[in-house]
PDB file of C-alpha atoms in Angstrom:
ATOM      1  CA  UNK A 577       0.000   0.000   0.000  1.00 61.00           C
ATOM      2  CA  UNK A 578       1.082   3.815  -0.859  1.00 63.00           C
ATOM      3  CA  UNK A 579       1.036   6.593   1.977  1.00 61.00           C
ATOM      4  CA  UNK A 580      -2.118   7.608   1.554  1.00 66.00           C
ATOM      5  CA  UNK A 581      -3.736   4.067   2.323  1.00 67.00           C
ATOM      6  CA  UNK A 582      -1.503   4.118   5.693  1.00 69.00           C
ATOM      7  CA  UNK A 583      -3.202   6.892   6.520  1.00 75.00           C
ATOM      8  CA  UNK A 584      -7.004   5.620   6.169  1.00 77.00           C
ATOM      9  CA  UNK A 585      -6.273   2.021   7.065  1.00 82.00           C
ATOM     10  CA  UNK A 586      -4.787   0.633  10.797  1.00 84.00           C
ATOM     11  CA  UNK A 587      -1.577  -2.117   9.724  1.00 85.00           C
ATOM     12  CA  UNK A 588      -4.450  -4.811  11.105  1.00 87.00           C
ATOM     13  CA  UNK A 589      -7.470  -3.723   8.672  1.00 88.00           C
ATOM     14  CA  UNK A 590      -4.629  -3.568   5.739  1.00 85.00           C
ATOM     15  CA  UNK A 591      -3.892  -7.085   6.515  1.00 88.00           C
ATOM     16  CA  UNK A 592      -7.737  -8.404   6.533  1.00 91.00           C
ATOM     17  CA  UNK A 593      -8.131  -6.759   3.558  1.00 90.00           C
ATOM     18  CA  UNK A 594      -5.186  -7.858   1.088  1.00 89.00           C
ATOM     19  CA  UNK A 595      -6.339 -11.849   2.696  1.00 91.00           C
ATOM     20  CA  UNK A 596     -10.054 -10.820   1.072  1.00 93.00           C
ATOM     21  CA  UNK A 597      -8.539  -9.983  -2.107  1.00 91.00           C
ATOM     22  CA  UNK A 598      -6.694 -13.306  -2.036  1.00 90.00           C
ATOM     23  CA  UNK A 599      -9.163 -15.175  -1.450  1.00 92.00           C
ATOM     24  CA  UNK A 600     -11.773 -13.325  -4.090  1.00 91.00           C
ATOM     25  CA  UNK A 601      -9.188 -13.223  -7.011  1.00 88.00           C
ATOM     26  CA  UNK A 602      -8.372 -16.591  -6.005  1.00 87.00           C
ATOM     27  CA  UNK A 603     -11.814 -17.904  -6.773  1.00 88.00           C
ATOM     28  CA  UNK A 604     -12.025 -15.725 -10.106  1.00 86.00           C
ATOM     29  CA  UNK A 605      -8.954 -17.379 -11.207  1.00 84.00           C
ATOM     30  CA  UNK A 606     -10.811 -20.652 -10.272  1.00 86.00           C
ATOM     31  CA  UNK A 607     -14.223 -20.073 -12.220  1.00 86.00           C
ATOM     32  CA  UNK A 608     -12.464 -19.281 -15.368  1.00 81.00           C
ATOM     33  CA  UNK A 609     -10.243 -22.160 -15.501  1.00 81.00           C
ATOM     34  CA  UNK A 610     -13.456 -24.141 -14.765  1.00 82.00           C
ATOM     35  CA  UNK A 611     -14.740 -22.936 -17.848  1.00 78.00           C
ATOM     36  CA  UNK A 612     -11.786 -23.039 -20.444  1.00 76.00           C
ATOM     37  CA  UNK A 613     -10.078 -25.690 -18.817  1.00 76.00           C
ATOM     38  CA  UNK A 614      -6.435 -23.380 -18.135  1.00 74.00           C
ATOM     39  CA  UNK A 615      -5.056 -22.535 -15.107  1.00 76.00           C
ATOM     40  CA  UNK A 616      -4.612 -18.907 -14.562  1.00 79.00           C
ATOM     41  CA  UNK A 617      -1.815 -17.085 -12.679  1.00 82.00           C
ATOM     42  CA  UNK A 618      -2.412 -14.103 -10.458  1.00 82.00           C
ATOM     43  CA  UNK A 619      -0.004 -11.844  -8.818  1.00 85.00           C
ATOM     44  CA  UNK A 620      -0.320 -10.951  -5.344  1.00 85.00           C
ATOM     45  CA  UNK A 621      -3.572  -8.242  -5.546  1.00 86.00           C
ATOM     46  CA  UNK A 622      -1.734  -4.899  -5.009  1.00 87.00           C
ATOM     47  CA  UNK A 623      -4.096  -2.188  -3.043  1.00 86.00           C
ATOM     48  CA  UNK A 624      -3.693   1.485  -3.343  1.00 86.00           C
ATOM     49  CA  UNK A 625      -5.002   5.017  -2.724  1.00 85.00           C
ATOM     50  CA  UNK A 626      -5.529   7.024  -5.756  1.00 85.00           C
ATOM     51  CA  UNK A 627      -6.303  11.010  -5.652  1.00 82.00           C
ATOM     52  CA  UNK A 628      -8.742  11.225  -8.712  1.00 78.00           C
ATOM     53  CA  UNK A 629      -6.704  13.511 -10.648  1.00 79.00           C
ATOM     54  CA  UNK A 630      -3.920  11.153 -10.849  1.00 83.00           C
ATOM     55  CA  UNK A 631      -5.991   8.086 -12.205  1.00 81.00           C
ATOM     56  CA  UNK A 632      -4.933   8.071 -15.923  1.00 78.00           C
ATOM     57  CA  UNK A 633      -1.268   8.309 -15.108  1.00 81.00           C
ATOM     58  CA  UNK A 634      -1.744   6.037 -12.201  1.00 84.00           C
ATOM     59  CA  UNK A 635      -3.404   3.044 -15.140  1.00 82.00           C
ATOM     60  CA  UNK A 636      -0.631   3.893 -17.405  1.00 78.00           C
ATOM     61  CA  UNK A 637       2.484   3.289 -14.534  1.00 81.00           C
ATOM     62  CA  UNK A 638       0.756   0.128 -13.585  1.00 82.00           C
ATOM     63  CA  UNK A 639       0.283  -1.415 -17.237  1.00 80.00           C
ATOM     64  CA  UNK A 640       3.268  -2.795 -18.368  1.00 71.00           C
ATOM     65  CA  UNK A 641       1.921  -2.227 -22.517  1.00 67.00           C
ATOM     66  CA  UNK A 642       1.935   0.113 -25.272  1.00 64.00           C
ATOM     67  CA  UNK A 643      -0.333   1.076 -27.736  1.00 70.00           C
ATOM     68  CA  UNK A 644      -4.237   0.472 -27.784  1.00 80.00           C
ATOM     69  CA  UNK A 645      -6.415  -1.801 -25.269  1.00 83.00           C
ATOM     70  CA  UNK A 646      -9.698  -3.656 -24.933  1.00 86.00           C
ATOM     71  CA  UNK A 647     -11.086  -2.505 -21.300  1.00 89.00           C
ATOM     72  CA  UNK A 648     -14.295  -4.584 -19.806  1.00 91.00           C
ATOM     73  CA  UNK A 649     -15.956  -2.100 -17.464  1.00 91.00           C
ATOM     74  CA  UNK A 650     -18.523  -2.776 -15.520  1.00 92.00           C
ATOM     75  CA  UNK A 651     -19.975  -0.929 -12.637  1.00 92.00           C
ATOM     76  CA  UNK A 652     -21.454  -2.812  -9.227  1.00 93.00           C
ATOM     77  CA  UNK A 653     -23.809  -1.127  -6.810  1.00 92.00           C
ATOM     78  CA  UNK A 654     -23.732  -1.947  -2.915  1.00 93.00           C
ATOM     79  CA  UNK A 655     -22.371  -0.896   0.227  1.00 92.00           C
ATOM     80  CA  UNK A 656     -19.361  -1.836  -1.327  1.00 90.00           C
ATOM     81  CA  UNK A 657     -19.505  -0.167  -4.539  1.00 90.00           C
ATOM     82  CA  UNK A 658     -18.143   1.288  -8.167  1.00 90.00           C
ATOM     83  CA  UNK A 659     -15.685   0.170 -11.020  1.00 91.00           C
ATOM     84  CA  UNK A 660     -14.000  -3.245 -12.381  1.00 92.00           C
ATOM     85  CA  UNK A 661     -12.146  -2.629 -14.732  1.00 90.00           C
ATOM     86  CA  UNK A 662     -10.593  -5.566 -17.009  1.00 90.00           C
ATOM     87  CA  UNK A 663      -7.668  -4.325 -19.077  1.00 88.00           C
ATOM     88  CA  UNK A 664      -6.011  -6.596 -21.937  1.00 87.00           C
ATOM     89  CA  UNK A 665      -3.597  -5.298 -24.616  1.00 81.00           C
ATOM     90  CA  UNK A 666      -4.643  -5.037 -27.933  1.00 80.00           C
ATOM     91  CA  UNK A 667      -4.149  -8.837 -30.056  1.00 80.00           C
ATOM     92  CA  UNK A 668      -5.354 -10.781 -26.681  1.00 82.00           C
ATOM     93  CA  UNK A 669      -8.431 -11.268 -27.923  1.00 82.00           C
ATOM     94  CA  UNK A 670      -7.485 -13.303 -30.937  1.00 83.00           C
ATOM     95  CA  UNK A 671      -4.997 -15.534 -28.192  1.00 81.00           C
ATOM     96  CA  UNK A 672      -8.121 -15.722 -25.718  1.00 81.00           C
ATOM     97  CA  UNK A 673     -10.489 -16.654 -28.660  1.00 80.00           C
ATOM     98  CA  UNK A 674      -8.264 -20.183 -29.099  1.00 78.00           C
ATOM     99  CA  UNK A 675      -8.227 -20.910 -25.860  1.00 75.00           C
ATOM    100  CA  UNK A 676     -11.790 -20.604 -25.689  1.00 72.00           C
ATOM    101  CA  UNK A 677     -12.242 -22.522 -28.982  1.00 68.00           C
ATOM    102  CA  UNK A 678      -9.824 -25.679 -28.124  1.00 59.00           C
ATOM    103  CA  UNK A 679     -12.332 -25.887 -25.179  1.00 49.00           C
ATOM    104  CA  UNK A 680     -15.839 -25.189 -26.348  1.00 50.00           C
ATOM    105  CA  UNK A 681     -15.535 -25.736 -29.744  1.00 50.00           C
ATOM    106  CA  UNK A 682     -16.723 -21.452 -30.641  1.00 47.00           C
ATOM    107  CA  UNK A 683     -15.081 -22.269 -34.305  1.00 48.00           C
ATOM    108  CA  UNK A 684     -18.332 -24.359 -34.954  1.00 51.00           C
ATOM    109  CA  UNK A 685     -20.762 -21.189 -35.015  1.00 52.00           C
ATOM    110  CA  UNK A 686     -21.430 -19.589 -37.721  1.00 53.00           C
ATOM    111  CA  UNK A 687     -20.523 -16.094 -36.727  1.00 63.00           C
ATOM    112  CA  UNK A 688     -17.980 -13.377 -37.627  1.00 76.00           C
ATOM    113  CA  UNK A 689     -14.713 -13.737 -36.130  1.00 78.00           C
ATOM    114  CA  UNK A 690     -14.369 -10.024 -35.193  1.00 81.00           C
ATOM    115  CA  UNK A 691     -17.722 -10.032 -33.299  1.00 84.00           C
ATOM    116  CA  UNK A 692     -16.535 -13.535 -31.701  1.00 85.00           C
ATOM    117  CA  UNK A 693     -13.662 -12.193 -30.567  1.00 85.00           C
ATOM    118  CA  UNK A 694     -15.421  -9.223 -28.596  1.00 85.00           C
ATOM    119  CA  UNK A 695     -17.484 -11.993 -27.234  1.00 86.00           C
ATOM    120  CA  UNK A 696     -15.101 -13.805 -25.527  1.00 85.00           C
ATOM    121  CA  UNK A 697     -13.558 -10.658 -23.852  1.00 87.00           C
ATOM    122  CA  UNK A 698     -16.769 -10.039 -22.376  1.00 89.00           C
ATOM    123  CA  UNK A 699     -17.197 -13.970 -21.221  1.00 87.00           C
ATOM    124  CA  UNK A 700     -13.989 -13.186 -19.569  1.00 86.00           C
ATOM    125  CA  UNK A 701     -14.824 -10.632 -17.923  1.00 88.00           C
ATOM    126  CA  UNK A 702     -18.077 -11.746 -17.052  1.00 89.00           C
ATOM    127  CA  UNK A 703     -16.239 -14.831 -15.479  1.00 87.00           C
ATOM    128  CA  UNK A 704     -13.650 -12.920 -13.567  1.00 88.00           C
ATOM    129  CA  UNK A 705     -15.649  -9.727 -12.406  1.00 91.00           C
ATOM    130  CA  UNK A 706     -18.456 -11.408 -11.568  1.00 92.00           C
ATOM    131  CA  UNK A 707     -16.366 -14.462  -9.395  1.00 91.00           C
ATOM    132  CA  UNK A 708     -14.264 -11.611  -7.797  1.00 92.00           C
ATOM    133  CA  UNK A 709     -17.096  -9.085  -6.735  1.00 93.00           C
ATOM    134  CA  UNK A 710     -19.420 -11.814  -5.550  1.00 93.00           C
ATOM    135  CA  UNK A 711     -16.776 -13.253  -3.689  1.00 93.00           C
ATOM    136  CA  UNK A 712     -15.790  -9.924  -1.938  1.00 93.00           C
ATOM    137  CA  UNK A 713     -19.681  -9.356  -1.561  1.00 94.00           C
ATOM    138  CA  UNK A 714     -19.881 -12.565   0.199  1.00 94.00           C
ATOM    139  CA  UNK A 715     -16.913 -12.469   2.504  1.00 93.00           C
ATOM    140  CA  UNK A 716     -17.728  -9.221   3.744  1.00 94.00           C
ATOM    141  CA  UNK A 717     -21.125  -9.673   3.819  1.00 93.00           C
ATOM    142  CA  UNK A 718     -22.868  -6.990   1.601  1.00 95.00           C
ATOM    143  CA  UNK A 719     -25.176  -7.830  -1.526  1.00 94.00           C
ATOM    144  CA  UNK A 720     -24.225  -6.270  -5.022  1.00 94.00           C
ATOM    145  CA  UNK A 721     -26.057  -5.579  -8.027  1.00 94.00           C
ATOM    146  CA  UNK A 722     -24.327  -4.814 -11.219  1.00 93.00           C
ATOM    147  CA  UNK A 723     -24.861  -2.878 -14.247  1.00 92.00           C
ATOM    148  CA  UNK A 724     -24.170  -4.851 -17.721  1.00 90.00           C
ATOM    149  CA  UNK A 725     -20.878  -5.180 -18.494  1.00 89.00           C
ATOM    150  CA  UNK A 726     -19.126  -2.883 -21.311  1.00 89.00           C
ATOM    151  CA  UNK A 727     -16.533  -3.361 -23.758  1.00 88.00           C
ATOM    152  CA  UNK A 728     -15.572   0.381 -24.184  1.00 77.00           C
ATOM    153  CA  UNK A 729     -13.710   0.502 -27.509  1.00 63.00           C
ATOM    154  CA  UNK A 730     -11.697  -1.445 -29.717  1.00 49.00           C
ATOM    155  CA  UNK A 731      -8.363  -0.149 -29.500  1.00 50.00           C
ATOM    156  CA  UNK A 732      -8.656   1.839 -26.653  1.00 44.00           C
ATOM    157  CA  UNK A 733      -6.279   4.335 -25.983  1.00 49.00           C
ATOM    158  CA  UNK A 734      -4.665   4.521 -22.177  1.00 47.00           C
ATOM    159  CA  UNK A 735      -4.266   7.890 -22.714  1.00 48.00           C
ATOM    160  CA  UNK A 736      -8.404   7.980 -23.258  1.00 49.00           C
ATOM    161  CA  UNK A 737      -8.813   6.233 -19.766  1.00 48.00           C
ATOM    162  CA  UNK A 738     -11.809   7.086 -17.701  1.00 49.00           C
ATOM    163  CA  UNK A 739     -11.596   7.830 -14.705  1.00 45.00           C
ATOM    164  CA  UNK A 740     -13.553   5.833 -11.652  1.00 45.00           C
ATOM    165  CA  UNK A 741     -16.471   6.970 -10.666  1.00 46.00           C
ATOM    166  CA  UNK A 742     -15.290   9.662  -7.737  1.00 44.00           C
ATOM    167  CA  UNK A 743     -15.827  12.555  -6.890  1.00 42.00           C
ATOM    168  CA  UNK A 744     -13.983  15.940  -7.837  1.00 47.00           C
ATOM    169  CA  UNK A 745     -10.822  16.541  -5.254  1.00 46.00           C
ATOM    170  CA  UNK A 746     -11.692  12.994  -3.781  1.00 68.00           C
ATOM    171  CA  UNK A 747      -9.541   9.794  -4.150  1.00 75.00           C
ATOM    172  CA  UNK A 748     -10.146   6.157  -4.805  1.00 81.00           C
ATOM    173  CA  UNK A 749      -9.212   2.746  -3.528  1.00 86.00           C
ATOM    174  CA  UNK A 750      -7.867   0.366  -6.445  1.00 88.00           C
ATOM    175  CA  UNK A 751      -7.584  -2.850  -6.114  1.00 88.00           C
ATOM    176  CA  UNK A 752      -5.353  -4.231  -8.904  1.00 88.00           C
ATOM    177  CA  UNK A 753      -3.739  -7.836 -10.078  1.00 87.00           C
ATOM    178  CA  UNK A 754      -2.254  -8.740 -12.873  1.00 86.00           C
ATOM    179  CA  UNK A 755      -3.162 -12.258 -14.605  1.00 82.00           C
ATOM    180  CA  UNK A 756      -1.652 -14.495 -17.161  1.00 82.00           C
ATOM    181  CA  UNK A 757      -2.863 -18.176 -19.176  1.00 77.00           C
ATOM    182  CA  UNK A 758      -0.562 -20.536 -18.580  1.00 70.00           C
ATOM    183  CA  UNK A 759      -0.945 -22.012 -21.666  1.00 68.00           C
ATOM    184  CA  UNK A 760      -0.507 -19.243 -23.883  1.00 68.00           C
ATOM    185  CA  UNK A 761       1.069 -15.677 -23.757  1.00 72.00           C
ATOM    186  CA  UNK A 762      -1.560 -13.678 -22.679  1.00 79.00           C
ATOM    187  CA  UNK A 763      -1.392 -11.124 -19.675  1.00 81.00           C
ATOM    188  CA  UNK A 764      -4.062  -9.043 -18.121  1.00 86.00           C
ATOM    189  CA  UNK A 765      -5.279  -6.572 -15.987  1.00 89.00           C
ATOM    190  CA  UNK A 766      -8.573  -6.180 -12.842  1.00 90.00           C
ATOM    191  CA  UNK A 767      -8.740  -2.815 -11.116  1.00 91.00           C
ATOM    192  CA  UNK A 768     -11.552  -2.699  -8.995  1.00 90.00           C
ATOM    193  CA  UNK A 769     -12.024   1.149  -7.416  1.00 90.00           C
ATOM    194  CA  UNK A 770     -13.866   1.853  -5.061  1.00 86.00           C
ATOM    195  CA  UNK A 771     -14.252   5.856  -3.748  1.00 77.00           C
ATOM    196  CA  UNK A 772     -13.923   6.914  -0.738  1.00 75.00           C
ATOM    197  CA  UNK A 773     -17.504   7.072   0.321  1.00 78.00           C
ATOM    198  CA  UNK A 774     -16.818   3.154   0.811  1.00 82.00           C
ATOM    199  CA  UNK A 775     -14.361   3.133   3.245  1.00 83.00           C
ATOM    200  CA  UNK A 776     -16.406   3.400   6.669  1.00 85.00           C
ATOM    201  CA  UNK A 777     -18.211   0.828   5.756  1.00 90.00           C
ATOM    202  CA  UNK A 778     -15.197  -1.401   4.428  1.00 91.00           C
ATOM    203  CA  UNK A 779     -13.650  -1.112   8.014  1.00 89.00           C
ATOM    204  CA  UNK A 780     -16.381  -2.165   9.648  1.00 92.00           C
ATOM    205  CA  UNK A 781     -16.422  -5.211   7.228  1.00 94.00           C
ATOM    206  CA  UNK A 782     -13.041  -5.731   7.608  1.00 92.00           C
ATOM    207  CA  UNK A 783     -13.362  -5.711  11.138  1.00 91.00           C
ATOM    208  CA  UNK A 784     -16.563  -8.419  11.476  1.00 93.00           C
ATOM    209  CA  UNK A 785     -14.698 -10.478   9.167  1.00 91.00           C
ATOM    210  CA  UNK A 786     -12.176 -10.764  11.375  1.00 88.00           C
ATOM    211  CA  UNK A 787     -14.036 -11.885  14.899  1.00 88.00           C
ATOM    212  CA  UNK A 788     -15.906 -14.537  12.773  1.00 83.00           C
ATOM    213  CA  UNK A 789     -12.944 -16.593  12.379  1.00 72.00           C
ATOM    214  CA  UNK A 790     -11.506 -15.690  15.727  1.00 63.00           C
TER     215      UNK A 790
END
């Protein structure tokens, strides 16, 4: 965590919550190699405090590609509440589409490849948001809703990046890991962010989740 995490979060609430985001992008990993068959490879979830203003340069720092993206955002509503975002570089989708074929056999439809291939980037990231938030949701006890997932452009440009969903001269919480396919060369990105009008509540949870396994 960066300085201005240590100064909302005690060293013992930091703790609970980087063992949460184990465990939830643990079971995301899990639900999508249940469905193409391929283990996936996660990187310790990395948690930081972001001051609005310094969201695009903080995406760009933290994503290790050039050039254009595909970015799966979708928004979920609850006490714990705002932005996934699932970043790949641009070319992943035709290495995700294969592993998605050699598994369920997508080369049998009769569909265009281009529209197939946005298809199974927002599988994916049904698959991974939707295992990661509900897993969060679950261990902390809250109940999410979410709004349809988007696929914001082809060829996305970092430098476009929107900005989460906080307010002016506020900050947000992100939440980010970085994934790879074992099986092929493909590397991704999950930010969730949260703002800051989450973060009474997320101590609390933090907190309850705790005594239940004392």
């Amino acid at each position: 965590m960066n300085v201005l995490a240590d100064t909302l979060f005690a060293s013992e609430e930091k703790d609970i919550l980087q063992e949460v985001m184990n465990i939830a992008f643990g079971q995301a990993s899990a639900d999508l190699a249940e469905v193409i068959d391929i283990f996936v490879i996660l990187s310790v979830p990395d948690i930081q405090v972001v001051r609005d203003c310094d969201l695009p340069d903080y995406f760009r720092q933290e994503i290790s590609c050039s050039g254009s993206v595909h970015i799966i955002e979708q928004s979920f509503l609850g006490k714990f509440s705002g932005q996934a975002l699932l970043i790949f570089p641009s070319g992943a989708e035709k290495d995700l589409l294969k592993l998605f074929n050699s598994n369920n056999e997508l080369g049998q439809i009769d569909i265009d490849i281009d529209t197939l291939e946005q298809e199974t980037l927002m599988e994916v990231g049904n698959i991974l948001i939707g295992a990661c938030i509900g897993k969060i949701a679950e261990l902390l006890q809250d109940i999410v809703t979410y709004d349809p997932p988007r696929l914001l452009a082809q060829d996305f440009s970092l430098q476009q990046a929107s900005c989460a969903p906080v307010a002016k001269g506020s900050f947000a919480i992100s939440i980010r890991t970085v994934f790879r396919f074992e099986q092929q060369n493909v590397e991704g990105y999950l930010f969730l962010i949260t703002n800051q009008h989450s973060i009474t509540w997320l101590k609390k949870a933090l907190h309850a989740f705790l005594e239940a396994y004392e």
